Coordinates of C-alpha atoms and ligand atoms in Angstrom, one line a residue:
X1 CA 3.7 2.7 3.5
X2 CA 5.2 6.0 2.2
X3 CA 8.9 6.8 3.0
X4 CA 9.6 7.7 6.6
X5 CA 10.1 11.4 5.8
X6 CA 6.4 11.7 4.8
X7 CA 5.3 10.8 8.4
X8 CA 8.2 12.7 10.1
X9 CA 7.1 15.9 8.2
X10 CA 3.4 15.4 9.1
X11 CA 4.2 14.8 12.9
X12 CA 6.5 18.0 12.9
X13 CA 3.7 19.9 11.4
X14 CA 1.3 18.7 14.1
X15 CA 3.9 19.4 16.8
X16 CA 4.1 23.1 15.6
X17 CA 0.3 23.5 15.5
X18 CA -0.4 21.9 18.9
X19 CA 2.4 23.3 21.1
X20 CA 1.5 21.5 24.4
X21 CA 0.2 18.4 25.9
X22 CA 0.3 14.7 24.9
X23 CA -1.6 13.2 22.0
X24 CA -2.7 9.6 22.0
X25 CA -3.3 7.8 18.7
X26 CA -4.7 4.4 19.4
X27 CA -4.3 2.1 16.4
X28 CA -7.0 -0.4 15.7
X29 CA -7.0 -4.0 17.0
X30 CA -8.3 -7.1 15.4
X31 CA -12.2 -7.3 15.7
X32 CA -13.6 -10.8 16.1
X33 CA -16.3 -11.9 13.6
X34 CA -17.8 -15.0 15.4
X35 CA -15.1 -16.1 17.8
X36 CA -11.9 -14.4 19.0
X37 CA -9.5 -15.9 16.5
X38 CA -11.8 -15.5 13.5
X39 CA -11.5 -11.9 12.7
X40 CA -12.9 -9.3 10.2
X41 CA -10.6 -8.0 7.6
X42 CA -8.2 -5.7 9.5
X43 CA -8.5 -2.0 8.8
X44 CA -6.1 0.3 10.5
X45 CA -7.3 3.6 11.9
X46 CA -6.9 6.4 9.3
X47 CA -5.4 8.9 11.6
X48 CA -2.9 6.4 12.8
X49 CA -2.1 5.6 9.2
X50 CA -1.7 9.3 8.4
X51 CA 0.9 10.1 11.1
X52 CA 2.6 6.7 11.5
X53 CA 1.8 4.6 8.5
X54 CA 2.0 1.3 10.3
X55 CA -0.7 -1.1 9.0
X56 CA -0.8 -3.7 11.8
X57 CA -3.1 -4.2 14.7
X58 CA -2.3 -3.5 18.4
X59 CA 0.0 -0.4 18.1
X60 CA -0.4 3.1 19.7
X61 CA 1.5 6.3 18.9
X62 CA 2.1 9.1 21.4
X63 CA 3.2 12.6 20.5
X64 CA 4.5 14.7 23.3
X65 CA 4.0 18.4 22.2
X66 CA 6.1 19.7 25.1
X67 CA 9.2 17.6 24.6
X68 CA 8.7 17.2 20.9
X69 CA 9.2 13.4 21.2
X70 CA 7.2 10.7 19.5
X71 CA 6.9 7.1 20.7
X72 CA 5.3 3.9 19.4
X73 CA 3.8 1.5 22.0
X74 CA 3.3 -2.2 21.1
X75 CA 4.3 -5.8 22.0
X76 CA 6.7 -8.0 20.1
X77 CA 5.4 -11.3 18.9
X78 CA 6.6 -14.4 20.9
X79 CA 7.4 -17.9 19.5
X80 CA 3.9 -19.1 19.8
X81 CA 2.7 -16.3 17.5
X82 CA 5.5 -16.9 15.1
X83 CA 4.7 -20.5 14.7
X84 CA 1.2 -19.6 13.5
X85 CA 2.1 -16.3 11.7
X86 CA 5.5 -16.7 10.5
X87 CA 8.5 -14.3 11.3
X88 CA 7.3 -10.9 12.4
X89 CA 9.1 -7.5 12.6
X90 CA 9.8 -6.1 16.1
X91 CA 8.0 -3.0 17.2
X92 CA 11.3 -1.2 17.0
X93 CA 11.8 -2.3 13.3
X94 CA 8.2 -1.0 12.6
X95 CA 8.7 2.2 14.4
X96 CA 11.9 3.0 12.4
X97 CA 9.9 2.8 9.2
X98 CA 8.0 5.9 10.2
X99 CA 11.0 7.6 11.6
X100 CA 10.6 6.8 15.4
X101 CA 13.4 5.2 17.3
X102 CA 11.7 5.2 20.7
X103 CA 9.4 2.3 21.5
X104 CA 7.9 0.8 24.7
X105 CA 5.6 -2.2 25.5
X106 CA 1.9 -1.5 25.6
X107 CA 1.8 -2.0 29.4
X108 CA 4.0 1.2 29.9
X109 CA 1.4 3.4 28.2
X110 CA -0.8 3.6 31.3
X111 CA 2.0 4.9 33.5
X112 CA 2.9 7.6 30.9
X113 CA -0.8 8.8 30.7
X114 CA -1.1 8.7 34.5
X115 CA 2.0 10.8 34.8
X116 CA 0.6 13.4 32.4
X117 CA -2.7 13.5 34.3
X118 CA -0.9 13.8 37.6
X119 CA 1.0 16.8 36.2
X120 CA -2.3 18.3 34.9
X121 CA -1.1 18.2 31.4
X122 CA -3.7 18.0 28.7
X123 CA -4.1 14.5 27.1
X124 CA -5.4 15.0 23.5
X125 CA -7.2 12.2 21.6
X126 CA -9.5 12.0 18.6
X127 CA -13.1 10.7 18.9
X128 CA -13.0 6.9 19.0
X129 CA -15.6 5.0 16.8
X130 CA -14.8 1.4 17.9
X131 CA -15.8 -0.2 21.2
X132 CA -12.4 -1.5 21.8
X133 CA -10.7 2.0 21.4
X134 CA -13.3 3.5 23.7
X135 CA -12.5 0.9 26.3
X136 CA -8.7 1.5 25.9
X137 CA -9.0 5.2 26.2
X138 CA -11.5 4.9 29.2
X139 CA -9.1 2.7 31.1
X140 CA -6.0 4.8 30.3
X141 CA -7.7 8.1 31.2
X142 CA -9.9 6.6 34.1
X143 CA -13.0 7.9 32.5
X144 CA -16.3 6.4 31.4
X145 CA -15.6 4.8 28.0
X146 CA -19.0 6.0 26.8
X147 CA -17.9 9.6 27.3
X148 CA -14.8 9.3 25.1
X149 CA -16.4 11.1 22.0
X150 CA -17.5 14.1 24.1
X151 CA -14.1 14.3 25.9
X152 CA -12.1 14.2 22.6
X153 CA -9.8 17.2 22.0
X154 CA -11.4 19.8 19.7
X155 CA -7.9 21.4 19.2
X156 CA -6.5 18.1 17.9
X157 CA -9.6 17.4 15.8
X158 CA -9.3 20.8 14.1
X159 CA -5.5 20.5 13.7
X160 CA -5.8 17.0 12.0
X161 CA -8.6 18.1 9.7
X162 CA -6.6 21.1 8.6
X163 CA -3.8 18.8 7.6
X164 CA -5.7 15.8 6.1
X165 CA -8.0 18.1 4.1
X166 CA -5.1 19.3 1.8
X167 CA -3.9 16.3 -0.1
X168 CA -0.1 15.9 -0.8
X169 CA 1.2 14.8 -4.1
X170 CA 1.8 11.3 -2.8
X171 CA -1.7 11.0 -1.7
X172 CA -3.2 12.2 -5.0
X173 CA -1.1 9.4 -6.7
X174 CA -2.6 6.9 -4.4
X175 CA -6.2 8.2 -5.1
X176 CA -5.5 7.9 -8.8
X177 CA -4.4 4.3 -8.3
X178 CA -7.7 3.7 -6.4
X179 CA -9.5 5.2 -9.4
X180 CA -7.7 2.9 -11.8
X181 CA -9.2 0.0 -9.9
X182 CA -12.6 1.6 -9.8
X183 CA -12.4 2.1 -13.6
X184 CA -12.1 -1.7 -13.9
X185 CA -14.8 -2.4 -11.4
X186 CA -17.4 -0.1 -13.2
X187 CA -16.6 -1.3 -16.8
X188 CA -17.0 -4.9 -15.6
X189 CA -20.3 -4.1 -13.9
X190 CA -21.6 -2.3 -17.1
X191 CA -20.6 -5.4 -19.2
X192 CA -22.3 -7.7 -16.9
X193 CA -25.5 -5.7 -16.7
X194 CA -27.7 -8.0 -18.7
X195 CA -31.2 -9.5 -18.2
X196 CA -31.1 -12.8 -16.2
X197 CA -27.9 -12.0 -14.2
X198 CA -28.2 -11.9 -10.5
X199 CA -26.9 -8.7 -8.8
X200 CA -24.8 -10.8 -6.5
X201 CA -22.7 -12.1 -9.4
X202 CA -21.8 -8.6 -10.4
X203 CA -21.2 -7.6 -6.8
X204 CA -18.8 -10.5 -6.3
X205 CA -17.0 -9.9 -9.5
X206 CA -16.3 -6.3 -8.8
X207 CA -15.5 -6.9 -5.1
X208 CA -13.0 -9.4 -6.4
X209 CA -11.3 -6.8 -8.6
X210 CA -11.0 -4.4 -5.6
X211 CA -9.3 -7.2 -3.7
X212 CA -7.1 -8.5 -6.5
X213 CA -5.8 -5.0 -7.4
X214 CA -5.7 -3.2 -4.0
X215 CA -6.8 -3.3 -0.4
X216 CA -10.5 -4.2 -1.2
X217 CA -13.5 -1.9 -1.4
X218 CA -13.5 1.5 0.2
X219 CA -17.0 0.9 1.5
X220 CA -19.6 -1.9 1.2
X221 CA -20.6 -1.9 -2.5
X222 CA -24.0 -0.4 -3.3
X223 CA -25.3 -2.4 -6.4
X224 CA -29.0 -2.6 -7.1
X225 CA -31.9 -2.3 -9.6
X226 CA -33.6 -0.6 -6.7
X227 CA -31.3 2.4 -6.8
X228 CA -34.1 4.5 -5.3
X229 CA -32.8 3.2 -2.0
X230 CA -29.7 5.4 -1.6
X231 CA -27.5 2.9 0.1
X232 CA -28.9 -0.5 -1.1
X233 CA -26.7 -3.3 0.2
X234 CA -29.0 -6.1 -0.9
X235 CA -27.9 -7.9 -4.0
X236 CA -30.5 -10.7 -4.4
X237 CA -32.4 -9.4 -7.5
X238 CA -32.3 -10.8 -10.9
X239 CA -31.7 -8.1 -13.5
X240 CA -34.7 -7.4 -15.8
X241 CA -35.0 -5.4 -19.0
X242 CA -36.6 -2.0 -18.2
X243 CA -34.7 -1.6 -14.9
X244 CA -31.6 0.5 -14.3
X245 CA -28.7 -0.8 -12.1
X246 CA -27.0 1.7 -9.8
X247 CA -23.4 0.7 -9.0
X248 CA -21.7 2.9 -6.3
X249 CA -18.4 1.3 -5.6
X250 CA -14.9 2.2 -5.0
X251 CA -11.5 0.6 -4.0
X252 CA -8.9 1.3 -1.5
X253 CA -5.3 1.1 -2.5
X254 CA -2.9 -1.1 -0.4
X255 CA -2.1 2.1 1.4
X256 CA -5.8 2.7 2.0
X257 CA -6.6 5.7 -0.1
X258 CA -10.0 5.6 -1.7
X259 CA -12.1 6.1 -4.8
X260 CA -15.8 6.4 -4.9
X261 CA -17.6 6.3 -8.2
X262 CA -21.3 5.7 -9.2
X263 CA -22.6 4.7 -12.6
X264 CA -26.1 3.8 -13.5
X265 CA -26.6 1.4 -16.4
X266 CA -29.8 0.3 -18.1
X267 CA -30.2 -3.5 -18.0
X268 CA -29.4 -4.8 -21.4
X269 CA -27.3 -1.8 -22.2
X270 CA -29.8 0.3 -24.2
X271 CA -31.5 3.3 -22.7
X272 CA -35.3 3.7 -23.2
X273 CA -36.5 7.3 -23.9
X274 CA -37.9 7.6 -20.4
X275 CA -34.5 6.5 -18.9
X276 CA -32.5 8.7 -21.1
X277 CA -34.6 11.8 -20.3
X278 CA -33.9 11.5 -16.6
X279 CA -30.4 10.3 -17.1
X280 CA -29.4 13.3 -19.1
X281 CA -30.6 15.7 -16.3
X282 CA -28.4 13.8 -13.8
X283 CA -25.5 13.8 -16.3
X284 CA -25.9 17.6 -16.8
X285 CA -25.9 18.2 -13.0
X286 CA -22.8 16.1 -12.7
X287 CA -20.8 17.6 -15.5
X288 CA -21.8 21.2 -14.9
X289 CA -21.0 21.0 -11.2
X290 CA -17.6 19.4 -12.0
X291 CA -16.9 22.1 -14.6
X292 CA -17.7 24.9 -12.1
X293 CA -15.4 23.4 -9.4
X294 CA -12.7 25.7 -8.4
X295 CA -11.2 27.4 -5.3
X296 CA -13.4 29.8 -3.3
X297 CA -16.7 28.5 -4.7
X298 CA -18.3 26.5 -2.0
X299 CA -19.5 22.9 -2.1
X300 CA -22.9 24.3 -1.0
X301 CA -23.0 26.7 -4.0
X302 CA -22.4 23.8 -6.3
X303 CA -24.9 21.7 -4.5
X304 CA -27.6 24.4 -5.2
X305 CA -26.4 24.6 -8.8
X306 CA -26.8 20.9 -9.3
X307 CA -30.3 21.0 -7.6
X308 CA -31.4 23.8 -9.8
X309 CA -30.3 21.8 -12.9
X310 CA -32.3 18.9 -11.6
X311 CA -35.4 21.0 -10.8
X312 CA -35.3 22.7 -14.2
X313 CA -34.9 19.4 -16.0
X314 CA -37.8 17.9 -14.0
X315 CA -39.9 21.1 -14.9
X316 CA -39.2 20.6 -18.6
X317 CA -40.4 16.9 -18.3
X318 CA -43.5 18.2 -16.5
X319 CA -42.7 16.6 -13.1
X320 CA -42.1 19.9 -11.4
X321 CA -43.6 23.3 -12.0
X322 CA -43.4 27.0 -10.8
X323 CA -40.3 29.1 -10.4
X324 CA -37.1 26.8 -10.3
X325 CA -35.2 29.0 -7.9
X326 CA -38.1 29.3 -5.5
X327 CA -38.6 25.5 -5.6
X328 CA -34.9 24.9 -4.8
X329 CA -34.9 27.5 -2.1
X330 CA -38.0 25.8 -0.6
X331 CA -36.4 22.3 -0.8
X332 CA -39.0 20.9 -3.1
X333 CA -36.4 19.2 -5.4
X334 CA -35.3 17.1 -2.4
X335 CA -38.2 14.8 -3.2
X336 CA -36.0 13.6 -6.1
X337 CA -32.5 14.4 -4.7
X338 CA -32.7 14.1 -0.9
X339 CA -28.9 14.0 -0.4
X340 CA -25.9 16.3 -0.7
X341 CA -23.8 16.9 -3.8
X342 CA -20.6 15.2 -2.5
X343 CA -18.1 14.8 0.3
X344 CA -14.3 14.8 0.8
X345 CA -12.3 11.7 0.0
X346 CA -8.9 10.5 1.0
X347 CA -7.8 7.9 3.5
X348 CA -11.5 7.5 4.4
X349 CA -14.1 7.4 1.6
X350 CA -16.1 10.0 3.6
X351 CA -12.8 11.6 4.6
X352 CA -12.4 12.2 8.3
X353 CA -16.1 11.6 9.0
X354 CA -15.1 10.0 12.3
X355 CA -13.8 13.4 13.6
X356 CA -17.2 14.9 13.2
X357 CA -18.8 16.1 10.0
X358 CA -19.6 19.6 11.4
X359 CA -15.9 20.2 12.2
X360 CA -15.0 19.2 8.5
X361 CA -17.7 20.9 6.5
X362 CA -19.1 23.7 8.6
X363 CA -17.8 26.4 11.0
X364 CA -19.0 29.3 13.1
X365 CA -20.2 31.3 10.1
X366 CA -21.6 28.5 8.0
X367 CA -24.0 26.3 10.0
X368 CA -25.7 23.2 8.8
X369 CA -29.3 23.7 7.5
X370 CA -32.1 21.6 9.0
X371 CA -34.0 21.6 5.7
X372 CA -34.8 18.2 4.4
X373 CA -32.2 17.2 1.8
X374 CA -29.8 20.1 2.4
X375 CA -29.3 18.8 6.0
X376 CA -27.5 15.8 4.5
X377 CA -25.0 18.1 2.8
X378 CA -21.7 16.9 4.4
X379 CA -19.6 20.0 3.5
X380 CA -20.8 23.5 2.9
X381 CA -17.5 25.5 3.0
X382 CA -15.5 27.0 0.0
X383 CA -13.1 24.6 -1.8
X384 CA -9.4 25.1 -1.5
X385 CA -6.5 23.8 -3.7
X386 CA -5.6 20.3 -2.6
X387 CA -9.2 19.3 -1.6
X388 CA -10.5 16.1 -3.1
X389 CA -14.3 15.8 -3.4
X390 CA -17.0 13.6 -4.9
X391 CA -19.6 15.1 -7.2
X392 CA -22.6 12.9 -7.1
X393 CA -26.0 14.2 -8.1
X394 CA -28.9 11.9 -8.4
X395 CA -32.6 11.6 -9.2
X396 CA -34.7 9.0 -7.3
X397 CA -38.3 7.9 -7.2
X398 CA -38.7 6.8 -3.6
X399 CA -42.3 5.4 -3.5
X400 CA -42.6 5.9 0.3
X401 CA -41.4 9.5 0.3
X402 CA -43.5 10.4 -2.8
X403 CA -46.7 8.8 -1.2
X404 CA -46.0 10.8 2.0
X405 CA -45.5 14.1 0.4
X406 CA -48.4 13.6 -2.0
X407 CA -50.7 12.6 0.9
X408 CA -49.6 15.8 2.7
X409 CA -50.0 17.9 -0.4
X410 CA -46.4 19.0 0.2
X411 CA -44.9 21.5 -2.3
X412 CA -47.9 21.0 -4.6
X413 CA -47.2 24.3 -6.2
X414 CA -43.8 22.9 -7.4
X415 CA -44.5 19.2 -7.9
X416 CA -46.7 17.7 -10.4
X417 CA -47.6 14.5 -8.5
X418 CA -49.9 13.2 -11.4
X419 CA -46.9 13.0 -13.7
X420 CA -44.7 11.0 -11.3
X421 CA -46.5 7.7 -11.8
X422 CA -45.1 7.2 -15.3
X423 CA -41.5 7.3 -13.8
X424 CA -41.9 5.1 -10.8
X425 CA -40.4 2.0 -12.4
X426 CA -37.2 3.9 -13.0
X427 CA -35.9 3.5 -9.5
X428 CA -33.0 5.8 -9.1
X429 CA -30.0 7.3 -11.1
X430 CA -26.8 8.6 -9.6
X431 CA -23.6 9.6 -11.4
X432 CA -20.5 10.2 -9.2
X433 CA -16.9 11.3 -10.1
X434 CA -13.9 12.3 -8.0
X435 CA -12.2 15.7 -8.5
X436 CA -9.2 17.5 -7.0
X437 CA -9.3 21.3 -6.5
X438 CA -6.3 22.9 -8.1
X439 CA -5.0 26.5 -7.9
X440 CA -7.0 27.6 -10.9
X441 CA -9.8 25.1 -11.1
X442 CA -10.1 21.4 -10.8
X443 CA -8.8 18.1 -12.2
X444 CA -11.0 15.1 -12.7
X445 CA -9.1 12.3 -11.1
X446 CA -8.5 9.0 -12.8
X447 CA -9.1 7.9 -16.4
X448 CA -12.6 9.0 -17.3
X449 CA -15.1 6.2 -16.8
X450 CA -17.8 5.8 -19.4
X451 CA -20.8 8.0 -18.5
X452 CA -22.6 9.6 -21.5
X453 CA -25.5 7.5 -22.9
X454 CA -23.4 6.7 -26.0
X455 CA -20.3 5.7 -24.0
X456 CA -22.4 3.4 -21.7
X457 CA -24.2 1.8 -24.7
X458 CA -20.9 1.1 -26.5
X459 CA -19.4 -0.6 -23.3
X460 CA -22.5 -2.6 -22.9
X461 CA -22.6 -3.7 -26.5
Ligands
LIG501 N1 -20.5 6.1 -2.0 C1 -21.4 6.2 -0.9 C2 -21.5 7.5 -0.3 O1 -20.8 8.4 -0.7 O2 -22.2 7.6 0.7
MN502 MN1 -19.8 9.2 -2.4

């Protein structure tokens, strides 16, 4: 974890923002895989990590915005635990690491919450996403656990988002470390991308790098020669010449900061003319969107810019037609790029998504569109210095979607359906990088990972 003053400063800031009531931060508990003692890899809750830094199951943090006091709740291990787990720190030892001297056993939390409710004080909490946390909150608040998301505190959500959105120097350093691991994962995947290799072998090799160098992957690896499926988690195919492999993978550091990178590699390491034609369009959308990233321009503006580059590139190849601006405004390009340009990244790979995407990326003035494609844009607001974003345009040939639109004659004034057949075998191409917004512009985070046609062909050779 970071030094205690990082957490002390963050909590002080939140106290100043919130002013009154009590905030409960329920840390994650172990989640059983197939029987209680055989658990999934433990992942601490990101908001708990942000304010308390303690990376162990079974803890809760309480901030009292009226008294200004913070407390950690948890239970010390007993001898039976120690025999199996080895010597363990006490809850007090742990709490001191994040600058808190006041600890109580978990059983005392119920009384503290009851007392606050009896006194009609506001009890703030963030929307829970795990069943165990919903049950804990429901039992503490004497409310239906299924209602916990709707009862969460909008004031606390907004305050936490305003803090976590702007990354501190120590956080950027962590994200850069996560990108060093991603560099190794992606270059390894490119080198292994040869005919006859099973996707699973590459998947295992790069997952191993994430585990060997950091805290594992930041999300389940997407690696497939069927990149037209945006989040393809099947890794059973054997690589064949003529296909392209999409690798969308990132690592977490030991402190759980993420990276999220996508590269697309031709199997065998040499681009065909057809692959190169489409790849260069995606690359242009990626690089030009990155180059234009700066404060006050919005992620939605850059999304449209990338979509226009894609639509005009597809028009040059004869796959689209008509006026590019009109086609993009109507949403015709979404046949090929049905997702948003990017998302925030930090302690979560989709940073703070558990708090509610519309709180993060939209507000009273900027509302989410319901147009197909644009509706998936996770963030539409202007960038601010300290934001960290992914930039991840793509072009996909999704047979089911193409067949549906074609059968409906949808956007036939903008889409040349007859030309698409030649490109169907291409699957999908996505290129993703991570940038930080600075006072004057942006900084590409991490050592640049090969992405031009020439750079990829060199790595693969
Ligand atoms: N890297 C996966 C995603 O951004 O959804
Ligand atoms: Mn991403």
